[in-house]
mmCIF file of C-alpha atoms in Angstrom:
data_model
loop_
_atom_site.group_PDB
_atom_site.id
_atom_site.type_symbol
_atom_site.label_atom_id
_atom_site.label_comp_id
_atom_site.label_asym_id
_atom_site.label_seq_id
_atom_site.Cartn_x
_atom_site.Cartn_y
_atom_site.Cartn_z
ATOM 1 C CA MET A 1 38.327 68.216 25.970
ATOM 2 C CA LYS A 2 42.043 68.785 25.812
ATOM 3 C CA ILE A 3 44.433 65.831 25.673
ATOM 4 C CA ASN A 4 47.855 66.393 27.156
ATOM 5 C CA GLN A 5 50.944 64.264 27.880
ATOM 6 C CA ASN A 6 49.963 63.648 31.481
ATOM 7 C CA HIS A 7 46.599 62.212 30.510
ATOM 8 C CA TYR A 8 48.092 58.889 29.359
ATOM 9 C CA SER A 9 51.054 58.599 31.686
ATOM 10 C CA GLN A 10 49.186 58.032 34.955
ATOM 11 C CA ILE A 11 50.436 54.459 35.249
ATOM 12 C CA GLN A 12 54.121 54.263 35.977
ATOM 13 C CA PRO A 13 56.121 51.195 34.908
ATOM 14 C CA THR A 14 57.443 49.085 37.757
ATOM 15 C CA GLN A 15 61.061 48.166 38.122
ATOM 16 C CA ASN A 16 62.035 44.513 38.239
ATOM 17 C CA SER A 17 63.245 43.433 41.630
ATOM 18 C CA GLN A 18 66.202 41.101 42.073
ATOM 19 C CA ALA A 19 63.842 38.222 43.008
ATOM 20 C CA THR A 20 61.854 38.699 39.797
ATOM 21 C CA LYS A 21 65.033 38.715 37.721
ATOM 22 C CA GLU A 22 66.279 35.523 39.394
ATOM 23 C CA LEU A 23 62.930 33.810 38.815
ATOM 24 C CA GLY A 24 63.042 34.748 35.130
ATOM 25 C CA GLU A 25 66.591 33.431 34.796
ATOM 26 C CA THR A 26 65.603 30.145 36.446
ATOM 27 C CA LYS A 27 62.716 29.635 34.035
ATOM 28 C CA ALA A 28 64.853 30.497 31.031
ATOM 29 C CA SER A 29 67.667 28.147 32.010
ATOM 30 C CA ALA A 30 65.426 25.175 32.893
ATOM 31 C CA PRO A 31 65.482 22.571 30.104
ATOM 32 C CA LEU A 32 62.220 21.825 28.333
ATOM 33 C CA ARG A 33 60.932 18.282 28.399
ATOM 34 C CA SER A 34 61.282 16.898 24.872
ATOM 35 C CA THR A 35 60.367 13.268 25.494
ATOM 36 C CA PRO A 36 56.756 12.200 25.949
ATOM 37 C CA ILE A 37 55.611 11.088 29.365
ATOM 38 C CA ALA A 38 55.469 7.306 29.693
ATOM 39 C CA ALA A 39 51.994 5.885 29.344
ATOM 40 C CA VAL A 40 50.255 4.534 32.432
ATOM 41 C CA ASP A 41 48.955 1.492 30.527
ATOM 42 C CA PRO A 42 51.855 -0.754 29.427
ATOM 43 C CA VAL A 43 49.967 -1.896 26.307
ATOM 44 C CA LEU A 44 49.405 1.693 25.249
ATOM 45 C CA GLY A 45 53.067 2.450 25.932
ATOM 46 C CA ASP A 46 54.146 -0.411 23.664
ATOM 47 C CA ALA A 47 51.781 0.789 20.945
ATOM 48 C CA GLN A 48 53.155 4.326 21.222
ATOM 49 C CA LYS A 49 56.707 3.041 20.864
ATOM 50 C CA ALA A 50 55.759 0.981 17.801
ATOM 51 C CA LEU A 51 53.995 3.986 16.284
ATOM 52 C CA GLN A 52 57.055 6.200 16.815
ATOM 53 C CA ASN A 53 59.179 3.720 14.855
ATOM 54 C CA LEU A 54 56.915 3.864 11.784
ATOM 55 C CA PRO A 55 57.681 6.348 9.000
ATOM 56 C CA GLU A 56 55.397 9.373 8.610
ATOM 57 C CA VAL A 57 54.326 8.413 5.081
ATOM 58 C CA ASP A 58 54.572 4.976 3.471
ATOM 59 C CA MET A 59 56.172 6.098 0.220
ATOM 60 C CA ALA A 60 56.001 2.581 -1.267
ATOM 61 C CA ARG A 61 52.218 2.598 -0.796
ATOM 62 C CA VAL A 62 51.988 6.094 -2.297
ATOM 63 C CA ALA A 63 53.884 4.894 -5.376
ATOM 64 C CA GLU A 64 51.541 1.878 -5.679
ATOM 65 C CA MET A 65 48.474 4.129 -5.530
ATOM 66 C CA LYS A 66 49.899 6.519 -8.130
ATOM 67 C CA GLN A 67 50.628 3.590 -10.434
ATOM 68 C CA ALA A 68 47.128 2.140 -9.952
ATOM 69 C CA ILE A 69 45.471 5.491 -10.707
ATOM 70 C CA SER A 70 47.607 6.181 -13.794
ATOM 71 C CA SER A 71 47.102 2.666 -15.207
ATOM 72 C CA GLY A 72 43.328 2.809 -14.685
ATOM 73 C CA GLN A 73 43.196 0.013 -12.115
ATOM 74 C CA LEU A 74 41.737 2.374 -9.532
ATOM 75 C CA HIS A 75 38.785 4.517 -10.507
ATOM 76 C CA VAL A 76 38.257 7.822 -8.702
ATOM 77 C CA ASN A 77 34.744 9.274 -8.832
ATOM 78 C CA LEU A 78 35.529 12.974 -9.033
ATOM 79 C CA ASP A 79 31.968 14.024 -8.145
ATOM 80 C CA ASP A 80 32.030 12.044 -4.889
ATOM 81 C CA LEU A 81 35.526 13.284 -4.131
ATOM 82 C CA THR A 82 34.444 16.888 -4.684
ATOM 83 C CA LEU A 83 31.417 16.497 -2.418
ATOM 84 C CA SER A 84 33.549 14.906 0.291
ATOM 85 C CA ILE A 85 36.073 17.749 0.151
ATOM 86 C CA GLN A 86 33.275 20.344 0.327
ATOM 87 C CA LYS A 87 31.675 18.624 3.338
ATOM 88 C CA TYR A 88 35.021 18.427 5.090
ATOM 89 C CA PHE A 89 35.792 22.126 4.705
ATOM 90 C CA GLN A 90 32.242 23.269 5.540
ATOM 91 C CA ARG A 91 32.524 21.949 9.122
#
């Protein structure tokens, strides 16, 4: 079997029409929604607002835990920790 140039060029690319170009420009220029949609339940909405105001990581609590571990006040069972990590990553 001989392969030539014409063998793979049976499908011709289509040209974009003016309507397609305008549609693409409209999508590109439309602003993306960056704020979350308001919750239907007012209680849930209040909770979401409160959650957004909290910091990602409580650094004061992290410092307390580091101090407790280094001073020996908090004991970490390394065998249990290892098994828990293995179970988590085996899911």
